[in-house]
Coordinates of C-alpha atoms and ligand atoms in Angstrom, one line a residue:
M270 CA 0.0 0.0 0.0
R271 CA 2.7 2.4 1.1
S272 CA 5.0 1.6 -1.8
R273 CA 2.2 2.0 -4.3
R274 CA 1.5 5.5 -2.9
H275 CA 5.1 6.4 -3.1
S276 CA 5.5 5.3 -6.7
R277 CA 2.4 7.2 -7.6
E278 CA 4.0 10.3 -6.2
R279 CA 7.2 9.8 -8.0
R280 CA 5.4 9.3 -11.3
S281 CA 3.4 12.6 -10.8
D282 CA 6.7 14.4 -10.0
V283 CA 8.2 13.1 -13.3
A284 CA 5.1 14.2 -15.1
R285 CA 5.3 17.6 -13.6
R286 CA 8.9 18.0 -14.6
A287 CA 8.1 16.8 -18.1
A288 CA 5.3 19.3 -18.4
A289 CA 7.4 22.3 -17.3
P290 CA 8.3 24.6 -20.1
P291 CA 12.0 25.1 -21.0
R292 CA 13.4 28.2 -19.3
A293 CA 14.8 31.1 -21.2
P294 CA 18.6 31.0 -20.7
A295 CA 18.8 34.7 -19.8
A296 CA 16.2 34.3 -17.1
R297 CA 17.7 31.2 -15.5
P298 CA 18.4 32.0 -11.9
Q299 CA 21.4 30.8 -10.0
I300 CA 20.7 27.5 -8.4
N301 CA 22.1 27.0 -5.0
P302 CA 24.4 23.9 -5.6
L303 CA 23.5 22.6 -2.1
R304 CA 19.9 22.2 -3.2
A305 CA 20.5 21.1 -6.7
G306 CA 19.3 17.5 -7.1
L307 CA 17.6 17.6 -3.7
R308 CA 14.8 20.0 -4.3
L309 CA 15.2 20.7 -8.0
E310 CA 12.5 18.1 -8.8
K311 CA 10.1 20.1 -6.7
V312 CA 9.9 23.2 -8.8
P313 CA 6.2 24.0 -9.0
E314 CA 4.2 24.8 -12.2
P315 CA 4.1 28.5 -13.2
A316 CA 1.3 30.4 -11.4
C317 CA 0.0 33.8 -10.6
V318 CA 0.1 34.7 -7.0
V319 CA -2.6 37.2 -6.2
V320 CA -1.8 39.0 -2.9
F321 CA -4.8 40.7 -1.2
G322 CA -3.5 43.4 1.1
A323 CA -0.5 43.9 -1.2
T324 CA 0.7 47.1 0.4
G325 CA 0.6 45.8 4.0
D326 CA 3.2 44.7 6.5
L327 CA 2.9 40.9 5.9
T328 CA 3.4 41.3 2.2
H329 CA 6.5 43.5 2.8
R330 CA 8.1 41.5 5.6
K331 CA 7.3 37.9 4.7
I332 CA 5.5 37.1 1.5
L333 CA 7.6 39.0 -1.0
P334 CA 11.0 38.2 0.5
A335 CA 10.0 34.6 0.6
L336 CA 8.9 34.5 -3.1
Y337 CA 12.1 36.4 -4.1
N338 CA 14.3 33.9 -2.2
L339 CA 12.5 31.0 -3.8
R340 CA 13.2 32.5 -7.2
R341 CA 16.8 33.2 -6.2
V342 CA 17.5 29.5 -5.5
G343 CA 15.8 28.3 -8.6
L344 CA 12.7 26.9 -7.0
L345 CA 10.2 29.2 -8.8
P346 CA 9.8 29.0 -12.6
A347 CA 10.6 32.2 -14.5
E348 CA 6.9 32.6 -15.5
T349 CA 5.8 33.1 -11.9
T350 CA 3.7 36.2 -11.7
I351 CA 2.7 38.3 -8.7
L352 CA -0.4 40.4 -8.8
G353 CA -0.9 42.8 -5.9
F354 CA -4.5 43.8 -5.0
A355 CA -5.2 46.6 -2.6
R356 CA -7.1 49.9 -2.2
R357 CA -4.3 52.4 -2.8
P358 CA -4.0 53.7 -6.3
L359 CA -0.5 52.6 -7.5
T360 CA 1.0 51.9 -10.9
D361 CA 2.8 48.6 -11.6
E362 CA 6.1 50.6 -11.4
Q363 CA 5.3 52.2 -8.1
F364 CA 4.3 48.8 -6.7
R365 CA 7.6 47.3 -7.9
A366 CA 9.6 50.1 -6.3
D367 CA 7.7 49.7 -3.0
L368 CA 8.4 45.9 -3.0
K369 CA 12.0 46.4 -4.0
E370 CA 12.5 48.5 -0.9
A371 CA 10.7 45.9 1.2
V372 CA 12.7 43.0 -0.1
A373 CA 16.0 44.9 0.3
R374 CA 15.1 45.5 3.9
F375 CA 13.6 42.2 4.9
S376 CA 15.1 39.5 2.8
R377 CA 17.5 37.1 4.6
V378 CA 20.1 37.6 1.9
P379 CA 21.0 40.9 0.2
L380 CA 19.0 41.8 -2.9
Q381 CA 20.8 41.3 -6.2
D382 CA 19.9 44.0 -8.7
A383 CA 20.0 41.7 -11.8
L384 CA 17.9 39.0 -10.2
W385 CA 15.5 41.6 -8.9
A386 CA 15.0 43.2 -12.4
D387 CA 14.1 39.7 -13.8
F388 CA 11.8 38.9 -10.8
A389 CA 10.2 42.4 -10.9
A390 CA 9.2 42.0 -14.5
G391 CA 6.6 39.5 -13.3
I392 CA 5.1 41.9 -10.7
F393 CA 1.8 43.8 -11.3
Y394 CA -0.7 45.8 -9.4
Q395 CA -4.4 46.0 -9.4
Q396 CA -6.3 48.7 -7.4
G397 CA -9.7 47.7 -6.1
E398 CA -12.1 47.8 -3.2
F399 CA -12.4 44.5 -1.5
H400 CA -16.2 44.5 -1.5
D401 CA -16.6 45.8 -5.1
P402 CA -17.8 43.1 -7.6
D403 CA -16.4 45.2 -10.4
A404 CA -12.9 45.0 -9.0
Y405 CA -13.1 41.2 -9.2
R406 CA -14.4 41.2 -12.7
R407 CA -11.4 43.4 -13.6
L408 CA -9.2 41.0 -11.6
S409 CA -10.5 38.0 -13.5
Q410 CA -9.8 39.7 -16.8
R411 CA -6.3 40.7 -15.7
L412 CA -5.6 37.1 -14.7
D413 CA -6.7 35.9 -18.1
E414 CA -4.4 38.4 -19.8
L415 CA -1.4 37.6 -17.5
S416 CA -1.9 33.9 -18.0
V417 CA -1.4 34.3 -21.7
A418 CA 1.3 37.0 -21.5
R419 CA 3.3 35.3 -18.8
G420 CA 2.5 31.6 -19.4
T421 CA 1.0 30.9 -15.9
R422 CA -1.4 28.3 -17.4
D423 CA -4.3 29.9 -15.5
N424 CA -2.9 28.6 -12.1
R425 CA -4.0 31.0 -9.4
L426 CA -3.0 31.3 -5.8
F427 CA -5.0 33.8 -3.7
Y428 CA -3.2 35.0 -0.6
L429 CA -5.3 36.8 2.0
A430 CA -2.7 39.1 3.6
T431 CA -5.6 41.3 4.8
P432 CA -7.1 41.9 8.3
P433 CA -9.2 38.9 9.3
S434 CA -12.5 40.8 9.1
L435 CA -12.1 41.1 5.3
G436 CA -11.6 37.4 4.7
P437 CA -15.3 36.5 4.2
T438 CA -15.9 39.4 1.8
I439 CA -13.0 38.5 -0.4
I440 CA -13.8 34.8 -0.4
D441 CA -17.4 35.5 -1.3
Q442 CA -16.4 37.9 -4.1
L443 CA -13.9 35.4 -5.5
G444 CA -16.7 32.8 -5.7
R445 CA -19.1 35.3 -7.4
A446 CA -16.4 36.0 -10.0
S447 CA -15.9 32.2 -10.4
L448 CA -12.3 32.6 -9.6
D449 CA -12.3 29.5 -7.5
V450 CA -13.1 27.3 -10.5
E451 CA -10.5 24.7 -11.4
G452 CA -10.2 22.2 -14.3
R453 CA -12.2 22.2 -17.5
G454 CA -9.8 24.5 -19.3
H455 CA -8.8 26.3 -16.1
G456 CA -5.6 25.7 -14.1
W457 CA -5.7 25.2 -10.4
A458 CA -7.0 27.7 -7.8
R459 CA -5.8 27.7 -4.2
I460 CA -6.3 30.1 -1.3
V461 CA -4.0 30.8 1.6
I462 CA -5.6 32.1 4.8
E463 CA -3.5 33.7 7.5
K464 CA -4.1 33.3 11.2
P465 CA -6.0 34.2 13.3
F466 CA -8.5 31.8 11.9
G467 CA -11.5 33.0 13.9
Q468 CA -11.7 34.4 17.4
D469 CA -13.3 31.4 19.1
L470 CA -14.9 28.1 18.2
E471 CA -18.1 29.5 16.8
S472 CA -16.4 32.2 14.6
A473 CA -13.9 29.6 13.3
R474 CA -16.8 27.3 12.4
Q475 CA -18.5 30.2 10.6
L476 CA -15.4 31.1 8.7
N477 CA -14.9 27.5 7.7
R478 CA -18.5 27.5 6.4
D479 CA -17.8 30.7 4.5
V480 CA -14.7 29.3 2.9
Q481 CA -16.2 25.9 2.1
R482 CA -19.2 27.5 0.4
V483 CA -16.7 28.7 -2.3
F484 CA -13.6 26.5 -2.1
R485 CA -13.2 22.8 -1.7
E486 CA -11.1 21.9 1.4
S487 CA -8.3 20.6 -0.9
Q488 CA -8.0 24.2 -2.3
V489 CA -7.6 25.8 1.2
Y490 CA -4.3 26.4 2.9
R491 CA -4.6 27.7 6.5
I492 CA -1.2 29.0 7.4
D493 CA 0.6 28.6 10.7
H494 CA 4.1 29.7 10.1
Y495 CA 5.5 27.6 13.0
L496 CA 4.8 24.5 10.9
G497 CA 7.2 25.9 8.3
K498 CA 10.1 26.3 10.7
E499 CA 13.0 23.9 10.0
T500 CA 13.2 22.7 13.5
V501 CA 9.5 22.1 13.7
R502 CA 9.6 20.0 10.5
N503 CA 12.6 18.2 12.0
L504 CA 10.4 17.1 14.9
L505 CA 8.7 14.7 12.5
V506 CA 12.0 13.4 11.1
F507 CA 13.4 13.1 14.6
R508 CA 10.5 11.1 15.9
F509 CA 9.7 9.0 12.9
G510 CA 13.1 8.8 11.1
N511 CA 14.9 7.2 14.1
G512 CA 14.1 3.9 15.6
I513 CA 15.4 4.5 19.2
F514 CA 13.0 7.2 20.5
E515 CA 9.6 6.0 19.5
P516 CA 9.6 3.0 21.9
I517 CA 10.1 5.2 24.9
W518 CA 7.9 8.1 23.7
N519 CA 5.0 7.2 26.0
R520 CA 3.6 7.2 29.5
R521 CA 5.8 4.3 30.6
Y522 CA 9.0 6.3 30.2
V523 CA 8.0 10.0 29.9
D524 CA 7.4 11.8 33.2
H525 CA 6.1 15.0 31.6
V526 CA 6.6 17.4 28.6
Q527 CA 7.2 21.1 28.7
I528 CA 6.6 23.5 25.8
T529 CA 7.8 27.0 26.0
V530 CA 7.3 29.8 23.5
A531 CA 8.9 32.8 25.2
E532 CA 9.4 36.2 23.6
S533 CA 11.4 39.1 25.0
L534 CA 9.5 41.4 22.5
G535 CA 6.4 43.3 23.6
V536 CA 3.4 43.8 21.3
E537 CA 5.5 45.8 18.8
G538 CA 2.9 48.5 17.8
R539 CA 0.2 45.9 17.4
G540 CA -1.7 47.0 20.6
A541 CA -5.1 47.1 18.9
F542 CA -4.8 43.6 17.5
Y543 CA -3.3 42.2 20.7
E544 CA -6.1 43.6 22.8
E545 CA -8.5 41.3 20.9
A546 CA -6.2 38.4 20.9
G547 CA -4.1 37.9 24.0
A548 CA -1.5 35.1 24.4
T549 CA -4.2 32.4 24.3
R550 CA -5.6 33.3 20.9
D551 CA -2.3 34.6 19.4
I552 CA 0.0 31.8 20.3
L553 CA -1.6 29.0 22.3
Q554 CA -4.5 28.1 20.0
N555 CA -2.2 27.8 17.0
H556 CA 1.6 27.6 17.3
M557 CA 1.6 25.8 20.7
L558 CA -1.1 23.4 20.1
Q559 CA 0.5 22.5 16.8
L560 CA 3.8 21.8 18.5
L561 CA 2.0 19.7 21.1
S562 CA 0.2 17.7 18.5
L563 CA 3.4 17.0 16.6
V564 CA 5.1 15.8 19.8
A565 CA 2.2 13.7 20.9
M566 CA 0.8 12.3 17.7
E567 CA 0.9 8.6 16.7
P568 CA 3.1 7.7 13.7
P569 CA 1.1 8.5 10.6
I570 CA 0.7 5.7 8.0
A571 CA 2.4 7.8 5.3
F572 CA 4.1 11.2 5.1
A573 CA 1.2 12.7 3.3
A574 CA -1.0 15.6 4.2
D575 CA -4.2 13.9 5.4
D576 CA -2.4 11.1 7.1
L577 CA -0.4 13.6 9.2
R578 CA -3.4 15.8 9.8
N579 CA -5.6 12.9 10.9
E580 CA -3.1 12.0 13.6
K581 CA -2.7 15.6 14.8
L582 CA -6.4 15.9 15.0
R583 CA -6.7 12.8 17.1
V584 CA -4.3 14.4 19.7
L585 CA -6.2 17.7 19.7
R586 CA -9.5 15.8 20.2
A587 CA -8.0 13.8 23.1
I588 CA -7.1 17.0 25.1
D589 CA -9.3 17.3 28.1
C590 CA -11.3 20.5 27.4
D591 CA -13.5 20.3 30.5
W592 CA -12.2 23.5 31.9
T593 CA -14.4 23.9 35.0
A594 CA -13.8 27.2 36.9
E595 CA -12.2 25.1 39.7
R596 CA -9.8 23.4 37.3
L597 CA -9.0 26.6 35.5
A598 CA -8.1 28.3 38.8
R599 CA -5.7 25.4 39.5
D600 CA -4.2 24.5 36.1
V601 CA -4.2 27.8 34.1
V602 CA -2.3 30.9 35.0
R603 CA -2.7 34.2 33.1
G604 CA -0.4 37.1 33.4
Q605 CA 0.2 40.6 32.0
Y606 CA 3.5 42.4 32.1
G607 CA 4.2 45.6 33.9
P608 CA 7.1 48.0 33.3
G609 CA 10.5 46.4 33.6
W610 CA 13.9 45.9 31.9
V611 CA 14.7 44.0 28.8
G612 CA 18.2 43.8 27.3
G613 CA 19.4 46.5 29.8
K614 CA 16.7 49.0 28.7
P615 CA 13.6 50.1 30.5
V616 CA 10.4 49.1 28.8
P617 CA 6.8 50.2 29.5
G618 CA 4.1 47.9 30.9
Y619 CA 1.5 46.4 28.6
R620 CA -1.2 48.9 29.7
E621 CA 1.1 51.8 28.7
E622 CA 1.5 50.5 25.1
P623 CA -0.2 52.4 22.3
E624 CA -3.8 51.4 21.6
V625 CA -4.1 49.4 24.8
A626 CA -6.7 50.2 27.4
P627 CA -5.3 51.5 30.7
D628 CA -7.2 48.9 32.6
S629 CA -6.8 46.1 30.1
T630 CA -7.3 42.5 31.3
T631 CA -5.8 41.0 28.1
E632 CA -3.3 38.3 29.0
T633 CA 0.3 38.6 27.7
F634 CA 1.3 35.4 29.4
V635 CA -0.4 32.0 29.9
A636 CA 0.8 28.9 31.5
L637 CA -1.2 25.7 31.8
K638 CA -1.2 22.0 32.4
V639 CA -2.8 20.0 29.7
E640 CA -3.9 16.4 29.9
I641 CA -4.2 14.2 26.8
N642 CA -6.7 11.4 27.4
N643 CA -5.4 8.7 25.2
W644 CA -3.6 5.3 25.6
R645 CA -0.1 6.8 25.0
W646 CA -0.3 9.9 27.2
A647 CA -2.8 9.2 30.0
D648 CA -1.4 10.7 33.3
V649 CA 1.5 12.4 31.5
P650 CA 1.1 16.2 32.0
F651 CA 2.0 18.6 29.3
Y652 CA 3.0 22.0 30.8
L653 CA 2.7 24.9 28.3
R654 CA 3.8 28.5 28.8
T655 CA 4.0 31.4 26.5
G656 CA 4.4 35.1 27.0
K657 CA 5.6 38.5 25.8
R658 CA 8.3 40.5 27.4
L659 CA 9.9 37.5 29.1
A660 CA 13.5 37.2 30.1
K661 CA 14.5 35.9 26.7
T662 CA 13.3 34.7 23.3
A663 CA 13.3 30.9 23.2
T664 CA 11.0 28.2 21.9
E665 CA 11.7 24.7 23.2
I666 CA 10.0 21.4 23.8
S667 CA 11.5 19.3 26.5
V668 CA 10.6 15.7 27.2
Q669 CA 11.5 14.7 30.7
F670 CA 11.9 11.0 31.4
K671 CA 11.1 9.1 34.5
Q672 CA 13.8 8.4 37.1
P673 CA 15.4 4.9 36.9
P674 CA 13.4 2.4 39.0
L675 CA 16.2 1.9 41.5
A676 CA 18.1 5.0 42.7
L677 CA 21.5 3.3 43.0
F678 CA 23.5 6.5 42.8
R679 CA 21.2 8.7 44.9
G680 CA 23.1 10.5 47.5
L681 CA 26.1 10.9 45.3
Q682 CA 24.7 13.8 43.3
A683 CA 23.8 17.2 44.6
E684 CA 20.4 16.7 43.0
P685 CA 19.5 13.7 40.9
E686 CA 18.4 14.9 37.6
P687 CA 16.2 12.8 35.3
N688 CA 17.0 12.2 31.6
L689 CA 15.8 15.0 29.4
L690 CA 15.5 15.5 25.7
A691 CA 15.2 19.1 24.7
L692 CA 14.2 20.1 21.2
R693 CA 15.3 23.7 20.7
I694 CA 13.1 25.3 18.0
Q695 CA 14.7 28.7 18.2
P696 CA 17.2 30.2 18.6
D697 CA 20.4 28.0 18.6
E698 CA 18.3 25.3 16.9
G699 CA 19.3 21.9 18.0
I700 CA 18.7 18.9 20.2
L701 CA 20.0 18.2 23.7
L702 CA 20.1 15.0 25.6
R703 CA 20.9 15.1 29.3
F704 CA 22.1 12.0 31.1
V705 CA 24.1 11.2 34.2
A706 CA 27.8 10.3 33.9
K707 CA 30.6 9.4 36.3
V708 CA 32.9 12.3 37.2
P709 CA 36.5 11.2 36.4
G710 CA 38.4 10.3 39.5
L711 CA 39.1 7.5 42.0
G712 CA 35.9 8.1 43.9
L713 CA 32.3 7.6 42.6
D714 CA 30.8 10.9 41.9
V715 CA 28.1 11.3 39.2
R716 CA 26.8 14.4 37.5
S717 CA 24.5 15.4 34.7
V718 CA 26.1 16.0 31.3
N719 CA 24.6 17.1 28.0
M720 CA 25.0 15.7 24.5
D721 CA 24.3 18.6 22.3
F722 CA 23.5 18.7 18.6
T723 CA 23.3 22.2 17.0
Y724 CA 22.2 22.8 13.5
G725 CA 24.7 25.6 13.0
S726 CA 27.7 23.3 13.6
S727 CA 26.4 20.2 11.9
F728 CA 25.1 21.6 8.6
V729 CA 26.5 24.3 6.4
S730 CA 23.4 25.1 4.5
D731 CA 21.1 28.0 5.5
A732 CA 17.7 27.2 6.8
P733 CA 15.0 28.7 4.7
E734 CA 12.5 31.1 6.2
A735 CA 9.2 29.4 7.3
Y736 CA 7.3 31.4 4.6
E737 CA 9.6 30.1 1.9
T738 CA 8.9 26.5 2.8
L739 CA 5.2 27.1 3.1
L740 CA 4.7 29.2 -0.1
L741 CA 6.6 26.5 -2.0
D742 CA 4.4 23.8 -0.6
V743 CA 1.2 25.7 -1.5
L744 CA 2.5 26.1 -5.1
L745 CA 3.3 22.4 -5.2
G746 CA -0.1 21.6 -3.8
D747 CA 1.3 19.9 -0.7
A748 CA -0.9 20.7 2.3
S749 CA 1.0 18.7 4.9
L750 CA 2.1 21.7 6.8
F751 CA -1.2 23.5 6.8
T752 CA -4.1 23.2 9.2
R753 CA -7.3 21.5 8.1
A754 CA -10.7 22.9 9.0
D755 CA -11.4 20.2 11.6
E756 CA -8.0 20.7 13.2
V757 CA -8.5 24.4 13.6
E758 CA -11.9 23.8 15.2
A759 CA -10.4 21.2 17.6
A760 CA -7.8 23.6 18.7
W761 CA -10.4 26.3 19.3
A762 CA -12.4 23.8 21.3
V763 CA -9.4 23.6 23.7
V764 CA -9.0 27.3 24.3
T765 CA -12.4 28.8 23.8
P766 CA -13.8 27.5 27.2
I767 CA -10.7 29.1 28.9
N768 CA -11.4 32.5 27.3
E769 CA -15.1 32.2 28.2
V770 CA -14.5 31.6 31.9
W771 CA -12.0 34.4 32.0
E772 CA -14.3 36.8 30.3
A773 CA -17.1 35.9 32.8
W774 CA -14.6 36.5 35.7
D775 CA -13.6 39.8 34.2
R776 CA -17.2 41.0 34.1
G777 CA -17.8 39.9 37.7
A778 CA -15.8 40.2 40.9
H779 CA -12.8 38.1 39.6
R780 CA -10.9 40.7 37.7
P781 CA -7.2 39.7 37.6
E782 CA -4.7 41.7 39.4
F783 CA -2.7 42.9 36.5
P784 CA 0.1 43.6 35.9
N785 CA 1.4 40.5 37.7
Y786 CA 4.9 40.2 36.3
A787 CA 7.6 42.7 35.4
A788 CA 8.8 42.8 31.8
G789 CA 12.1 40.9 31.5
T790 CA 11.2 38.2 34.0
W791 CA 9.8 34.6 33.5
G792 CA 6.2 35.5 34.1
P793 CA 4.0 35.5 37.3
E794 CA 5.0 33.5 40.3
E795 CA 1.8 31.5 40.1
A796 CA 3.2 29.9 36.9
D797 CA 6.0 28.5 39.0
H798 CA 3.5 27.3 41.6
L799 CA 1.5 25.6 38.9
I800 CA 4.3 23.2 38.1
E801 CA 6.0 23.1 41.5
R802 CA 2.8 21.8 43.0
D803 CA 3.4 18.6 41.1
G804 CA 7.0 18.3 42.3
R805 CA 8.4 19.6 39.0
R806 CA 10.1 22.7 37.7
W807 CA 10.2 24.8 34.6
R808 CA 13.4 24.2 32.7
R809 CA 15.7 27.2 32.9
L810 CA 16.2 28.4 29.3
Ligands
BG6_1130 C1 2.9 35.4 15.4 C2 2.2 36.2 16.6 O1 2.0 34.5 15.0 O2 4.0 34.7 15.9 C3 3.2 37.2 17.2 O3 1.1 36.9 16.1 C4 4.5 36.5 17.6 O4 2.7 37.8 18.3 C5 5.0 35.6 16.4 O5 5.5 37.4 17.9 C6 6.2 34.8 16.8 O6 6.8 34.2 15.7 P1 8.3 33.8 15.6 O7 8.5 33.2 14.3 O8 9.1 35.1 15.8 O9 8.5 32.9 16.8

């Protein structure tokens, strides 16, 4: 079964390559020799990428630099076309100049003028109001023209880089203009939707209905950029490409798991957005629950989108979501930063940030204990914490193993430390294994030591940006690293009850005493109590 599936994939890759048009020699970009042969076969078909919200921050910081870098390493065909759609009146030339500045500023490698000139020849702009049917008729016409002029074979990728409130309008208008139609003389049509995907379970369900009224699920790519990070992708390789970890990856051997997404940054001028989101909706519902599902999932039957997503979904559905007020008070801690010091500089408290209410109860920190009610993880707590303005920026998953059954060497060590496996997502990407070793000498002294693998010293190639990986995957039609409708809803089912209880408390007599941690620290003391109550400690990062 598995080998048939693989050979089918190989055949379709071959067909794709055979169907790709020859490239004009002058336009041929430099191929990074490190990737030649490895990823070359994965060059997608030509397509037109329509970016809604083309003059915004996300387009400037992430989408365009990612497309430019894919082109730079030869992973985008020369015909690739970008059509910006936004309200501002701009000419193609003005739009190109605007993007050149953005790419020069935000690309991970310096912009090369010759390559940019070639890339920019495929960039166009279309002014329009998002709710105006006429704008979509013009868009449709323009796409037809560009498909012929540029050879994009009528393949269309719609990227919603707009505020979430505009999503349903754009999707509806795309449907009315039949821009979602595929096949029968059309190429493919796909849509990328950014997070936040809804505000709670009900709004996410509604958004899924809005999307699915127009697009089939296989055309929809809900982006969570954490899934595009190299080290997050490596988690799957680490777990399922090695034989030695899987047998101990369960309740028999694992004592508990910690997941930390710590940021030293504050809300960075996004006060208005953050007031609506808070740490729970901004990070926990998506990035953290995705990390958790990758760590906890069963091995998928194949490395294919739905097989992976089915397993992640099963984990999310196994999370105990029965957040009674009593359990919430015990197992979930929320926090908000006050003024403090970060990197030797004084920083204001959250309530002093622009566009934030002076009595805001929005949480900038959350720590919680999660239980996964399944055969593998019953009684193994997962401790999660995330926050802004913490002591440092670090994302890590640590799996702490049980102590050996007989403590032969207890008393020899200052403090017996259990085995630990830490997967460092960022920065200093790598994997650390802690174990006990004998201290050299005539006596018998034992101490914990670390076996440390770092990406930087083991590999010479640069890791791509998450958006490069994800955009390439959308263009290739590979949805493995994107969240499916049911997954998003299952994740909201975990966090929505928490938000609802908090909101009820805030309206009543239970308003939190915020701020409850100083910027530049590791969050409120209650977060330490949460884990220490169970005889464990947060790992010092
Ligand atoms: C985003 C959040 O999704 O992720 C931001 O909205 C957060 O608040 C960011 O800062 C963190 O991403 P990264 O890649 O810097 O860890």
